[in-house]
């Protein structure tokens, strides 16, 4: 991310005729105290929460689903953002850059890597939700754990290569003052040259994902909330019940699909909240970059810059909290992890059905196997949650 504190100091020097300041510019005690307190709290909570997400998904077999694989990728990306952007900000607000030239390159690279991977992960699970809900039959072959892992690997490889350019765009600089030397990690090119790169990032990793998410979640809402159960399959279930004289088939079918639809709604609402928060919390910083690219001099209010940074840190820290509030399985897994309890088979709630293909049992005594196969064909089309 752009070193806004360094830019503000350079701007102060420019408006004074380009002369070097006689005294070293320092942030006020209020800015230092607020920055350190908020960064420690937000980054501490976010790092712990994202680590817990990775652990509970990897350690709990029934939670290894395509959607949760994307959430693990998102958690790792958010962890990198908090580690590479949040914690260095604590030391930089008090003193100058203390991590050297290599630290400047690595930290800048990791910042953009985490930011871009998180955006791509959100886009990936949005597309996965759309396929799972709007194209249930195709989802049996497309929305698999193995395919999700391959997509995640491609996302990380692409973003890793894309972010290599930042290694050639940043550098450390020293400014000599009467009372000391200030070292900063900033850009080696002028603002006019790196602004096109910011607009490219703005389009690829913010505007396009949000437009795609808006369209896909609109289609999902139309299917899931307005017509959750296609009529042709209801008719087929009724036909099976009348033709075979087994009311329990239709009853079991209805109960199963109510649970699946409820689970789908719960997961979709949770992921939609993640997307909305991503859009809102990244908006101040993204808009600031766009405005400053058109303004001369740029807008560099210290408190607003601090607000933009804290919004980014909150975005990377809040997702585990959302999972805990909106998912019963995540909440139970977090509780077990916190209490260091042994993993035991869980009783899955009907509102939190795992993403597995399942078949309902036929309780009749005659032709049991035939009815199970017939019922499996019907219910499988709705078993992706």
C-alpha positions as YAML, in Angstrom:
chain: A
units: angstrom
residues:
- id: 1
  name: UNK
  ca: [0.00, 0.00, 0.00]
- id: 2
  name: UNK
  ca: [1.09, 3.56, -0.58]
- id: 3
  name: UNK
  ca: [3.23, 4.98, 2.20]
- id: 4
  name: UNK
  ca: [0.84, 7.82, 3.01]
- id: 5
  name: UNK
  ca: [2.80, 9.07, 6.03]
- id: 6
  name: UNK
  ca: [5.92, 9.49, 3.91]
- id: 7
  name: UNK
  ca: [3.88, 11.19, 1.19]
- id: 8
  name: UNK
  ca: [2.48, 13.65, 3.74]
- id: 9
  name: UNK
  ca: [5.97, 14.52, 4.96]
- id: 10
  name: UNK
  ca: [7.23, 14.99, 1.40]
- id: 11
  name: UNK
  ca: [4.25, 17.24, 0.67]
- id: 12
  name: UNK
  ca: [5.02, 19.39, 3.71]
- id: 13
  name: UNK
  ca: [8.52, 19.84, 2.42]
- id: 14
  name: UNK
  ca: [7.27, 20.76, -1.06]
- id: 15
  name: UNK
  ca: [4.90, 23.51, 0.06]
- id: 16
  name: UNK
  ca: [7.78, 25.16, 1.87]
- id: 17
  name: UNK
  ca: [9.64, 25.74, -1.36]
- id: 18
  name: UNK
  ca: [11.34, 22.36, -1.63]
- id: 19
  name: UNK
  ca: [13.67, 23.09, 1.29]
- id: 20
  name: UNK
  ca: [14.54, 20.36, 3.76]
- id: 21
  name: UNK
  ca: [12.77, 20.80, 7.09]
- id: 22
  name: UNK
  ca: [14.99, 21.93, 9.91]
- id: 23
  name: UNK
  ca: [13.47, 19.49, 12.38]
- id: 24
  name: UNK
  ca: [12.41, 15.90, 11.97]
- id: 25
  name: UNK
  ca: [8.61, 15.68, 11.40]
- id: 26
  name: UNK
  ca: [6.94, 13.51, 14.00]
- id: 27
  name: UNK
  ca: [3.40, 12.25, 14.43]
- id: 28
  name: UNK
  ca: [1.51, 13.64, 17.39]
- id: 29
  name: UNK
  ca: [1.17, 11.59, 20.56]
- id: 30
  name: UNK
  ca: [-2.55, 11.21, 19.90]
- id: 31
  name: UNK
  ca: [-1.94, 9.73, 16.44]
- id: 32
  name: UNK
  ca: [0.73, 7.40, 17.80]
- id: 33
  name: UNK
  ca: [-1.43, 6.19, 20.69]
- id: 34
  name: UNK
  ca: [-4.56, 5.62, 18.58]
- id: 35
  name: UNK
  ca: [-2.60, 3.90, 15.79]
- id: 36
  name: UNK
  ca: [-0.75, 1.55, 18.12]
- id: 37
  name: UNK
  ca: [-3.85, 0.66, 20.17]
- id: 38
  name: UNK
  ca: [-6.14, 0.00, 17.20]
- id: 39
  name: UNK
  ca: [-3.49, -1.84, 15.18]
- id: 40
  name: UNK
  ca: [-2.60, -4.12, 18.09]
- id: 41
  name: UNK
  ca: [-6.22, -4.97, 18.87]
- id: 42
  name: UNK
  ca: [-7.39, -5.43, 15.27]
- id: 43
  name: UNK
  ca: [-4.31, -7.29, 14.09]
- id: 44
  name: UNK
  ca: [-4.20, -9.47, 17.21]
- id: 45
  name: UNK
  ca: [-7.83, -10.51, 16.88]
- id: 46
  name: UNK
  ca: [-7.54, -10.95, 13.11]
- id: 47
  name: UNK
  ca: [-4.38, -13.04, 13.16]
- id: 48
  name: UNK
  ca: [-5.78, -15.35, 15.85]
- id: 49
  name: UNK
  ca: [-9.14, -15.67, 14.08]
- id: 50
  name: UNK
  ca: [-7.71, -16.45, 10.65]
- id: 51
  name: UNK
  ca: [-5.34, -19.04, 12.11]
- id: 52
  name: UNK
  ca: [-8.33, -20.69, 13.81]
- id: 53
  name: UNK
  ca: [-10.25, -20.81, 10.52]
- id: 54
  name: UNK
  ca: [-7.39, -22.67, 8.84]
- id: 55
  name: UNK
  ca: [-6.97, -25.08, 11.76]
- id: 56
  name: UNK
  ca: [-10.64, -26.01, 12.21]
- id: 57
  name: UNK
  ca: [-11.16, -26.65, 8.48]
- id: 58
  name: UNK
  ca: [-8.03, -28.77, 8.11]
- id: 59
  name: UNK
  ca: [-8.67, -30.75, 11.31]
- id: 60
  name: UNK
  ca: [-12.41, -31.37, 10.81]
- id: 61
  name: UNK
  ca: [-13.06, -33.84, 8.01]
- id: 62
  name: UNK
  ca: [-16.68, -32.90, 7.26]
- id: 63
  name: UNK
  ca: [-15.72, -29.22, 6.93]
- id: 64
  name: UNK
  ca: [-13.36, -29.83, 4.02]
- id: 65
  name: UNK
  ca: [-15.81, -28.59, 1.37]
- id: 66
  name: UNK
  ca: [-15.27, -26.52, -1.78]
- id: 67
  name: UNK
  ca: [-16.61, -23.35, -0.14]
- id: 68
  name: UNK
  ca: [-14.50, -23.83, 2.97]
- id: 69
  name: UNK
  ca: [-11.39, -24.35, 0.82]
- id: 70
  name: UNK
  ca: [-11.89, -20.86, -0.59]
- id: 71
  name: UNK
  ca: [-12.45, -19.53, 2.93]
- id: 72
  name: UNK
  ca: [-9.11, -21.06, 3.99]
- id: 73
  name: UNK
  ca: [-7.42, -19.29, 1.07]
- id: 74
  name: UNK
  ca: [-9.10, -16.04, 2.14]
- id: 75
  name: UNK
  ca: [-7.99, -16.56, 5.75]
- id: 76
  name: UNK
  ca: [-4.35, -17.09, 4.71]
- id: 77
  name: UNK
  ca: [-4.47, -13.96, 2.54]
- id: 78
  name: UNK
  ca: [-5.96, -11.89, 5.36]
- id: 79
  name: UNK
  ca: [-3.32, -13.24, 7.73]
- id: 80
  name: UNK
  ca: [-0.62, -12.02, 5.34]
- id: 81
  name: UNK
  ca: [-2.22, -8.57, 5.08]
- id: 82
  name: UNK
  ca: [-2.38, -8.17, 8.85]
- id: 83
  name: UNK
  ca: [1.16, -9.40, 9.30]
- id: 84
  name: UNK
  ca: [2.72, -7.39, 6.48]
- id: 85
  name: UNK
  ca: [0.66, -4.19, 6.63]
- id: 86
  name: UNK
  ca: [-0.69, -3.88, 10.15]
- id: 87
  name: UNK
  ca: [2.28, -4.73, 12.35]
- id: 88
  name: UNK
  ca: [4.92, -2.66, 10.44]
- id: 89
  name: UNK
  ca: [2.59, 0.33, 10.75]
- id: 90
  name: UNK
  ca: [2.97, 0.16, 14.53]
- id: 91
  name: UNK
  ca: [6.73, 0.70, 14.44]
- id: 92
  name: UNK
  ca: [6.65, 3.15, 11.55]
- id: 93
  name: UNK
  ca: [4.24, 5.56, 13.25]
- id: 94
  name: UNK
  ca: [6.69, 5.96, 16.15]
- id: 95
  name: UNK
  ca: [10.03, 5.98, 14.30]
- id: 96
  name: UNK
  ca: [11.36, 5.71, 10.76]
- id: 97
  name: UNK
  ca: [11.56, 2.56, 8.63]
- id: 98
  name: UNK
  ca: [13.56, -0.02, 10.59]
- id: 99
  name: UNK
  ca: [13.30, -3.07, 8.30]
- id: 100
  name: UNK
  ca: [15.91, -2.09, 5.73]
- id: 101
  name: UNK
  ca: [15.87, -2.38, 1.94]
- id: 102
  name: UNK
  ca: [15.08, -6.12, 1.89]
- id: 103
  name: UNK
  ca: [12.25, -5.59, 4.36]
- id: 104
  name: UNK
  ca: [10.82, -2.82, 2.19]
- id: 105
  name: UNK
  ca: [10.70, -5.13, -0.83]
- id: 106
  name: UNK
  ca: [9.33, -8.17, 1.00]
- id: 107
  name: UNK
  ca: [6.72, -6.34, 3.07]
- id: 108
  name: UNK
  ca: [5.39, -4.37, 0.10]
- id: 109
  name: UNK
  ca: [5.21, -7.54, -1.99]
- id: 110
  name: UNK
  ca: [3.37, -9.45, 0.75]
- id: 111
  name: UNK
  ca: [0.92, -6.61, 1.27]
- id: 112
  name: UNK
  ca: [-0.23, -6.64, -2.34]
- id: 113
  name: UNK
  ca: [-0.11, -10.43, -2.52]
- id: 114
  name: UNK
  ca: [-2.50, -10.77, 0.44]
- id: 115
  name: UNK
  ca: [-4.80, -8.03, -0.84]
- id: 116
  name: UNK
  ca: [-5.08, -9.48, -4.34]
- id: 117
  name: UNK
  ca: [-5.46, -13.10, -3.22]
- id: 118
  name: UNK
  ca: [-8.27, -12.13, -0.83]
- id: 119
  name: UNK
  ca: [-10.12, -10.42, -3.68]
- id: 120
  name: UNK
  ca: [-9.65, -13.43, -5.98]
- id: 121
  name: UNK
  ca: [-10.76, -15.86, -3.25]
- id: 122
  name: UNK
  ca: [-13.97, -13.88, -2.73]
- id: 123
  name: UNK
  ca: [-14.62, -13.98, -6.48]
- id: 124
  name: UNK
  ca: [-13.94, -17.73, -6.56]
- id: 125
  name: UNK
  ca: [-16.41, -18.67, -3.82]
- id: 126
  name: UNK
  ca: [-19.01, -16.35, -5.34]
- id: 127
  name: UNK
  ca: [-18.80, -18.22, -8.66]
- id: 128
  name: UNK
  ca: [-18.83, -21.54, -6.77]
- id: 129
  name: UNK
  ca: [-22.04, -20.54, -4.96]
- id: 130
  name: UNK
  ca: [-23.67, -19.52, -8.21]
- id: 131
  name: UNK
  ca: [-22.87, -22.85, -9.89]
- id: 132
  name: UNK
  ca: [-23.89, -24.87, -6.82]
- id: 133
  name: UNK
  ca: [-27.29, -23.20, -6.52]
- id: 134
  name: UNK
  ca: [-28.26, -22.19, -10.06]
- id: 135
  name: UNK
  ca: [-26.78, -25.24, -11.85]
- id: 136
  name: UNK
  ca: [-27.21, -28.06, -9.36]
- id: 137
  name: UNK
  ca: [-26.61, -30.93, -11.77]
- id: 138
  name: UNK
  ca: [-23.40, -29.47, -13.21]
- id: 139
  name: UNK
  ca: [-22.21, -28.68, -9.71]
- id: 140
  name: UNK
  ca: [-21.93, -32.40, -8.94]
- id: 141
  name: UNK
  ca: [-18.96, -32.52, -11.30]
- id: 142
  name: UNK
  ca: [-17.66, -28.93, -11.10]
- id: 143
  name: UNK
  ca: [-17.95, -27.97, -7.42]
- id: 144
  name: UNK
  ca: [-15.56, -30.51, -5.94]
- id: 145
  name: UNK
  ca: [-12.81, -30.19, -3.36]
- id: 146
  name: UNK
  ca: [-10.11, -31.27, -5.80]
- id: 147
  name: UNK
  ca: [-11.18, -28.67, -8.36]
- id: 148
  name: UNK
  ca: [-11.35, -26.00, -5.64]
- id: 149
  name: UNK
  ca: [-7.77, -26.79, -4.63]
- id: 150
  name: UNK
  ca: [-6.61, -26.48, -8.25]
- id: 151
  name: UNK
  ca: [-8.37, -23.12, -8.63]
- id: 152
  name: UNK
  ca: [-6.82, -21.86, -5.39]
- id: 153
  name: UNK
  ca: [-3.36, -22.94, -6.56]
- id: 154
  name: UNK
  ca: [-3.88, -21.06, -9.84]
- id: 155
  name: UNK
  ca: [-5.02, -17.95, -7.93]
- id: 156
  name: UNK
  ca: [-1.91, -17.94, -5.76]
- id: 157
  name: UNK
  ca: [0.41, -18.55, -8.71]
- id: 158
  name: UNK
  ca: [-1.19, -15.78, -10.78]
- id: 159
  name: UNK
  ca: [-1.15, -13.19, -7.99]
- id: 160
  name: UNK
  ca: [2.39, -14.15, -6.96]
- id: 161
  name: UNK
  ca: [3.62, -13.46, -10.48]
- id: 162
  name: UNK
  ca: [1.49, -10.33, -10.85]
- id: 163
  name: UNK
  ca: [2.86, -8.78, -7.66]
- id: 164
  name: UNK
  ca: [6.50, -9.26, -8.71]
- id: 165
  name: UNK
  ca: [6.38, -5.82, -10.35]
- id: 166
  name: UNK
  ca: [6.25, -4.19, -6.92]
- id: 167
  name: UNK
  ca: [9.73, -5.45, -6.21]
- id: 168
  name: UNK
  ca: [10.96, -3.06, -8.92]
- id: 169
  name: UNK
  ca: [8.80, -0.10, -7.91]
- id: 170
  name: UNK
  ca: [9.76, 0.41, -4.25]
- id: 171
  name: UNK
  ca: [12.93, 1.56, -2.58]
- id: 172
  name: UNK
  ca: [14.16, 3.05, 0.68]
- id: 173
  name: UNK
  ca: [15.13, 6.71, 0.93]
- id: 174
  name: UNK
  ca: [16.90, 8.80, 3.57]
- id: 175
  name: UNK
  ca: [16.15, 12.40, 4.50]
- id: 176
  name: UNK
  ca: [18.63, 14.26, 6.67]
- id: 177
  name: UNK
  ca: [17.32, 16.66, 9.31]
- id: 178
  name: UNK
  ca: [18.99, 18.70, 11.97]
- id: 179
  name: UNK
  ca: [18.04, 16.26, 14.71]
- id: 180
  name: UNK
  ca: [18.42, 12.99, 12.81]
- id: 181
  name: UNK
  ca: [17.90, 10.94, 9.65]
- id: 182
  name: UNK
  ca: [14.51, 9.58, 8.57]
- id: 183
  name: UNK
  ca: [14.41, 6.37, 6.51]
- id: 184
  name: UNK
  ca: [11.27, 5.66, 4.51]
- id: 185
  name: UNK
  ca: [10.02, 2.81, 2.34]
- id: 186
  name: UNK
  ca: [8.44, 4.41, -0.69]
- id: 187
  name: UNK
  ca: [8.29, 4.39, -4.45]
- id: 188
  name: UNK
  ca: [11.25, 4.91, -6.73]
- id: 189
  name: UNK
  ca: [9.10, 6.43, -9.51]
- id: 190
  name: UNK
  ca: [6.97, 9.56, -9.60]
- id: 191
  name: UNK
  ca: [3.29, 9.59, -8.71]
- id: 192
  name: UNK
  ca: [2.22, 9.98, -12.35]
- id: 193
  name: UNK
  ca: [3.95, 6.73, -13.28]
- id: 194
  name: UNK
  ca: [2.56, 4.45, -10.58]
- id: 195
  name: UNK
  ca: [-1.02, 5.79, -10.77]
- id: 196
  name: UNK
  ca: [-1.84, 3.62, -13.85]
- id: 197
  name: UNK
  ca: [-0.80, 0.60, -11.79]
- id: 198
  name: UNK
  ca: [-3.17, 1.65, -9.01]
- id: 199
  name: UNK
  ca: [-6.01, 1.98, -11.52]
- id: 200
  name: UNK
  ca: [-5.22, -1.49, -12.86]
- id: 201
  name: UNK
  ca: [-5.37, -2.90, -9.33]
- id: 202
  name: UNK
  ca: [-8.54, -0.91, -8.68]
- id: 203
  name: UNK
  ca: [-10.22, -2.47, -11.72]
- id: 204
  name: UNK
  ca: [-8.95, -6.06, -11.46]
- id: 205
  name: UNK
  ca: [-9.25, -6.57, -7.72]
- id: 206
  name: UNK
  ca: [-12.13, -4.29, -6.69]
- id: 207
  name: UNK
  ca: [-14.48, -3.08, -9.45]
- id: 208
  name: UNK
  ca: [-14.68, -6.28, -11.52]
- id: 209
  name: UNK
  ca: [-15.12, -8.63, -8.49]
- id: 210
  name: UNK
  ca: [-17.88, -6.41, -7.07]
- id: 211
  name: UNK
  ca: [-19.75, -6.18, -10.38]
- id: 212
  name: UNK
  ca: [-19.51, -9.95, -10.81]
- id: 213
  name: UNK
  ca: [-20.62, -10.55, -7.22]
- id: 214
  name: UNK
  ca: [-23.61, -8.22, -7.62]
- id: 215
  name: UNK
  ca: [-24.82, -10.01, -10.75]
- id: 216
  name: UNK
  ca: [-24.26, -13.53, -9.43]
- id: 217
  name: UNK
  ca: [-25.82, -12.94, -6.02]
- id: 218
  name: UNK
  ca: [-28.81, -11.40, -7.76]
- id: 219
  name: UNK
  ca: [-29.26, -14.62, -9.75]
- id: 220
  name: UNK
  ca: [-28.71, -16.70, -6.62]
- id: 221
  name: UNK
  ca: [-31.35, -14.71, -4.72]
- id: 222
  name: UNK
  ca: [-33.86, -15.23, -7.51]
- id: 223
  name: UNK
  ca: [-33.39, -19.00, -7.40]
- id: 224
  name: UNK
  ca: [-32.89, -19.48, -3.69]
- id: 225
  name: UNK
  ca: [-35.30, -17.05, -2.09]
- id: 226
  name: UNK
  ca: [-38.01, -16.70, -4.72]
- id: 227
  name: UNK
  ca: [-38.19, -20.23, -6.13]
- id: 228
  name: UNK
  ca: [-36.10, -22.52, -3.90]
- id: 229
  name: UNK
  ca: [-37.74, -25.78, -5.03]
- id: 230
  name: UNK
  ca: [-38.36, -26.30, -8.76]
- id: 231
  name: UNK
  ca: [-41.89, -27.46, -9.48]
- id: 232
  name: UNK
  ca: [-40.93, -30.28, -11.82]
- id: 233
  name: UNK
  ca: [-39.05, -32.09, -9.08]
- id: 234
  name: UNK
  ca: [-41.96, -31.61, -6.67]
- id: 235
  name: UNK
  ca: [-44.20, -33.16, -9.27]
- id: 236
  name: UNK
  ca: [-41.77, -36.02, -9.69]
- id: 237
  name: UNK
  ca: [-41.74, -36.63, -5.95]
- id: 238
  name: UNK
  ca: [-45.56, -36.62, -5.91]
- id: 239
  name: UNK
  ca: [-45.66, -39.03, -8.83]
- id: 240
  name: UNK
  ca: [-43.37, -41.42, -6.99]
- id: 241
  name: UNK
  ca: [-45.58, -41.21, -3.94]
- id: 242
  name: UNK
  ca: [-48.84, -41.91, -5.82]
- id: 243
  name: UNK
  ca: [-47.45, -44.53, -8.14]
- id: 244
  name: UNK
  ca: [-45.77, -46.54, -5.42]
- id: 245
  name: UNK
  ca: [-48.21, -45.81, -2.65]
- id: 246
  name: UNK
  ca: [-45.56, -44.66, -0.20]
- id: 247
  name: UNK
  ca: [-46.29, -41.39, 1.55]
- id: 248
  name: UNK
  ca: [-43.06, -41.60, 3.50]
- id: 249
  name: UNK
  ca: [-41.04, -41.02, 0.28]
- id: 250
  name: UNK
  ca: [-42.69, -37.68, -0.39]
- id: 251
  name: UNK
  ca: [-42.50, -36.69, 3.27]
- id: 252
  name: UNK
  ca: [-38.82, -37.58, 3.48]
- id: 253
  name: UNK
  ca: [-38.14, -35.73, 0.25]
- id: 254
  name: UNK
  ca: [-39.81, -32.55, 1.53]
- id: 255
  name: UNK
  ca: [-38.04, -32.62, 4.87]
- id: 256
  name: UNK
  ca: [-34.67, -33.22, 3.25]
- id: 257
  name: UNK
  ca: [-35.07, -30.39, 0.78]
- id: 258
  name: UNK
  ca: [-36.26, -27.97, 3.47]
- id: 259
  name: UNK
  ca: [-33.04, -28.67, 5.34]
- id: 260
  name: UNK
  ca: [-30.92, -28.30, 2.20]
- id: 261
  name: UNK
  ca: [-32.60, -25.03, 1.20]
- id: 262
  name: UNK
  ca: [-32.20, -23.68, 4.74]
- id: 263
  name: UNK
  ca: [-28.53, -24.60, 4.70]
- id: 264
  name: UNK
  ca: [-28.07, -22.99, 1.32]
- id: 265
  name: UNK
  ca: [-29.65, -19.77, 2.54]
- id: 266
  name: UNK
  ca: [-27.46, -19.69, 5.63]
- id: 267
  name: UNK
  ca: [-24.22, -20.21, 3.71]
- id: 268
  name: UNK
  ca: [-25.22, -17.75, 0.99]
- id: 269
  name: UNK
  ca: [-26.13, -15.04, 3.51]
- id: 270
  name: UNK
  ca: [-22.80, -15.50, 5.29]
- id: 271
  name: UNK
  ca: [-20.79, -15.23, 2.08]
- id: 272
  name: UNK
  ca: [-22.85, -12.24, 0.92]
- id: 273
  name: UNK
  ca: [-22.03, -10.45, 4.17]
- id: 274
  name: UNK
  ca: [-18.31, -11.12, 3.56]
- id: 275
  name: UNK
  ca: [-18.60, -9.57, 0.08]
- id: 276
  name: UNK
  ca: [-20.53, -6.52, 1.32]
- id: 277
  name: UNK
  ca: [-18.00, -5.86, 4.08]
- id: 278
  name: UNK
  ca: [-15.18, -6.22, 1.58]
- id: 279
  name: UNK
  ca: [-16.82, -3.56, -0.63]
- id: 280
  name: UNK
  ca: [-17.54, -1.13, 2.21]
- id: 281
  name: UNK
  ca: [-14.27, -1.41, 4.13]
- id: 282
  name: UNK
  ca: [-12.07, -1.10, 1.05]
- id: 283
  name: UNK
  ca: [-14.06, 1.81, -0.39]
- id: 284
  name: UNK
  ca: [-12.39, 4.67, 1.63]
- id: 285
  name: UNK
  ca: [-8.86, 3.72, 0.58]
- id: 286
  name: UNK
  ca: [-9.77, 2.94, -3.03]
- id: 287
  name: UNK
  ca: [-11.65, 6.23, -3.37]
- id: 288
  name: UNK
  ca: [-8.77, 8.14, -1.77]
- id: 289
  name: UNK
  ca: [-6.34, 6.76, -4.36]
- id: 290
  name: UNK
  ca: [-8.67, 7.75, -7.21]
- id: 291
  name: UNK
  ca: [-9.27, 11.25, -5.81]
- id: 292
  name: UNK
  ca: [-5.58, 11.87, -5.13]
- id: 293
  name: UNK
  ca: [-4.72, 10.84, -8.67]
- id: 294
  name: UNK
  ca: [-6.86, 13.73, -9.89]
- id: 295
  name: UNK
  ca: [-6.01, 16.30, -7.21]
- id: 296
  name: UNK
  ca: [-2.87, 18.41, -6.94]
- id: 297
  name: UNK
  ca: [-1.90, 18.64, -4.11]
- id: 298
  name: UNK
  ca: [-3.34, 15.29, -2.88]
- id: 299
  name: UNK
  ca: [-5.61, 15.00, 0.14]
- id: 300
  name: UNK
  ca: [-3.46, 13.65, 2.99]
- id: 301
  name: UNK
  ca: [-5.31, 14.33, 6.23]
- id: 302
  name: UNK
  ca: [-3.61, 12.30, 8.96]
- id: 303
  name: UNK
  ca: [-6.77, 11.12, 10.67]
- id: 304
  name: UNK
  ca: [-8.51, 10.17, 7.43]
- id: 305
  name: UNK
  ca: [-5.44, 8.23, 6.33]
- id: 306
  name: UNK
  ca: [-5.51, 6.42, 9.67]
- id: 307
  name: UNK
  ca: [-9.21, 5.67, 9.17]
- id: 308
  name: UNK
  ca: [-8.53, 4.18, 5.71]
- id: 309
  name: UNK
  ca: [-5.78, 1.95, 7.08]
- id: 310
  name: UNK
  ca: [-7.89, 0.72, 9.98]
- id: 311
  name: UNK
  ca: [-10.75, -0.14, 7.60]
- id: 312
  name: UNK
  ca: [-8.36, -2.36, 5.63]
- id: 313
  name: UNK
  ca: [-7.18, -4.08, 8.80]
- id: 314
  name: UNK
  ca: [-10.77, -4.60, 9.98]
- id: 315
  name: UNK
  ca: [-11.68, -6.17, 6.64]
- id: 316
  name: UNK
  ca: [-8.89, -8.74, 7.10]
- id: 317
  name: UNK
  ca: [-9.82, -9.40, 10.74]
- id: 318
  name: UNK
  ca: [-13.61, -9.54, 10.71]
- id: 319
  name: UNK
  ca: [-14.32, -12.60, 8.55]
- id: 320
  name: UNK
  ca: [-13.69, -15.21, 11.31]
- id: 321
  name: UNK
  ca: [-16.14, -13.27, 13.50]
- id: 322
  name: UNK
  ca: [-18.74, -13.42, 10.72]
- id: 323
  name: UNK
  ca: [-18.26, -17.18, 10.41]
- id: 324
  name: UNK
  ca: [-18.70, -17.59, 14.16]
- id: 325
  name: UNK
  ca: [-21.90, -15.53, 14.22]
- id: 326
  name: UNK
  ca: [-23.57, -16.99, 11.12]
- id: 327
  name: UNK
  ca: [-22.38, -20.60, 10.92]
- id: 328
  name: UNK
  ca: [-23.25, -23.20, 13.54]
- id: 329
  name: UNK
  ca: [-20.52, -25.55, 12.37]
- id: 330
  name: UNK
  ca: [-17.80, -22.90, 12.56]
- id: 331
  name: UNK
  ca: [-19.07, -21.78, 15.95]
- id: 332
  name: UNK
  ca: [-18.97, -25.30, 17.32]
- id: 333
  name: UNK
  ca: [-15.52, -25.92, 15.81]
- id: 334
  name: UNK
  ca: [-14.14, -22.67, 17.24]
- id: 335
  name: UNK
  ca: [-15.52, -23.56, 20.66]
- id: 336
  name: UNK
  ca: [-13.90, -26.98, 20.60]
- id: 337
  name: UNK
  ca: [-10.60, -25.54, 19.48]
- id: 338
  name: UNK
  ca: [-10.64, -22.92, 22.23]
- id: 339
  name: UNK
  ca: [-11.38, -25.53, 24.90]
- id: 340
  name: UNK
  ca: [-8.79, -27.95, 23.46]
- id: 341
  name: UNK
  ca: [-11.33, -30.75, 23.38]
- id: 342
  name: UNK
  ca: [-10.95, -33.96, 21.41]
- id: 343
  name: UNK
  ca: [-12.60, -34.06, 18.02]
- id: 344
  name: UNK
  ca: [-15.77, -36.16, 18.24]
- id: 345
  name: UNK
  ca: [-18.40, -36.87, 15.59]
- id: 346
  name: UNK
  ca: [-20.76, -33.92, 15.51]
- id: 347
  name: UNK
  ca: [-24.50, -33.94, 15.26]
- id: 348
  name: UNK
  ca: [-25.11, -31.83, 12.18]
- id: 349
  name: UNK
  ca: [-27.95, -29.35, 12.46]
- id: 350
  name: UNK
  ca: [-30.53, -29.32, 9.71]
- id: 351
  name: UNK
  ca: [-29.66, -25.65, 9.17]
- id: 352
  name: UNK
  ca: [-26.00, -26.47, 8.56]
- id: 353
  name: UNK
  ca: [-25.90, -29.44, 6.22]
- id: 354
  name: UNK
  ca: [-22.36, -30.17, 4.93]
- id: 355
  name: UNK
  ca: [-21.62, -30.01, 1.23]
- id: 356
  name: UNK
  ca: [-21.90, -33.69, 0.46]
- id: 357
  name: UNK
  ca: [-24.07, -35.68, -1.87]
- id: 358
  name: UNK
  ca: [-26.53, -37.76, 0.12]
- id: 359
  name: UNK
  ca: [-29.50, -40.04, -0.37]
- id: 360
  name: UNK
  ca: [-32.62, -40.34, 1.78]
- id: 361
  name: UNK
  ca: [-33.48, -43.69, 3.27]
- id: 362
  name: UNK
  ca: [-36.61, -45.50, 2.22]
- id: 363
  name: UNK
  ca: [-38.29, -46.94, 5.30]
- id: 364
  name: UNK
  ca: [-40.53, -49.35, 3.43]
- id: 365
  name: UNK
  ca: [-40.00, -53.09, 3.67]
- id: 366
  name: UNK
  ca: [-40.49, -53.89, -0.04]
- id: 367
  name: UNK
  ca: [-38.04, -53.07, -2.80]
- id: 368
  name: UNK
  ca: [-35.88, -51.01, -0.44]
- id: 369
  name: UNK
  ca: [-32.84, -50.84, -2.67]
- id: 370
  name: UNK
  ca: [-34.82, -49.79, -5.74]
- id: 371
  name: UNK
  ca: [-36.52, -46.92, -3.92]
- id: 372
  name: UNK
  ca: [-33.26, -45.73, -2.38]
- id: 373
  name: UNK
  ca: [-31.70, -45.50, -5.84]
- id: 374
  name: UNK
  ca: [-34.74, -43.72, -7.21]
- id: 375
  name: UNK
  ca: [-34.82, -41.26, -4.34]
- id: 376
  name: UNK
  ca: [-31.07, -40.63, -4.63]
- id: 377
  name: UNK
  ca: [-31.54, -39.46, -8.24]
- id: 378
  name: UNK
  ca: [-34.06, -36.86, -7.10]
- id: 379
  name: UNK
  ca: [-32.39, -35.59, -3.93]
- id: 380
  name: UNK
  ca: [-28.89, -35.42, -5.37]
- id: 381
  name: UNK
  ca: [-29.93, -32.46, -7.50]
- id: 382
  name: UNK
  ca: [-30.49, -30.48, -4.29]
- id: 383
  name: UNK
  ca: [-27.75, -31.86, -2.06]
- id: 384
  name: UNK
  ca: [-25.14, -29.15, -2.70]
- id: 385
  name: UNK
  ca: [-25.31, -26.56, 0.06]
...
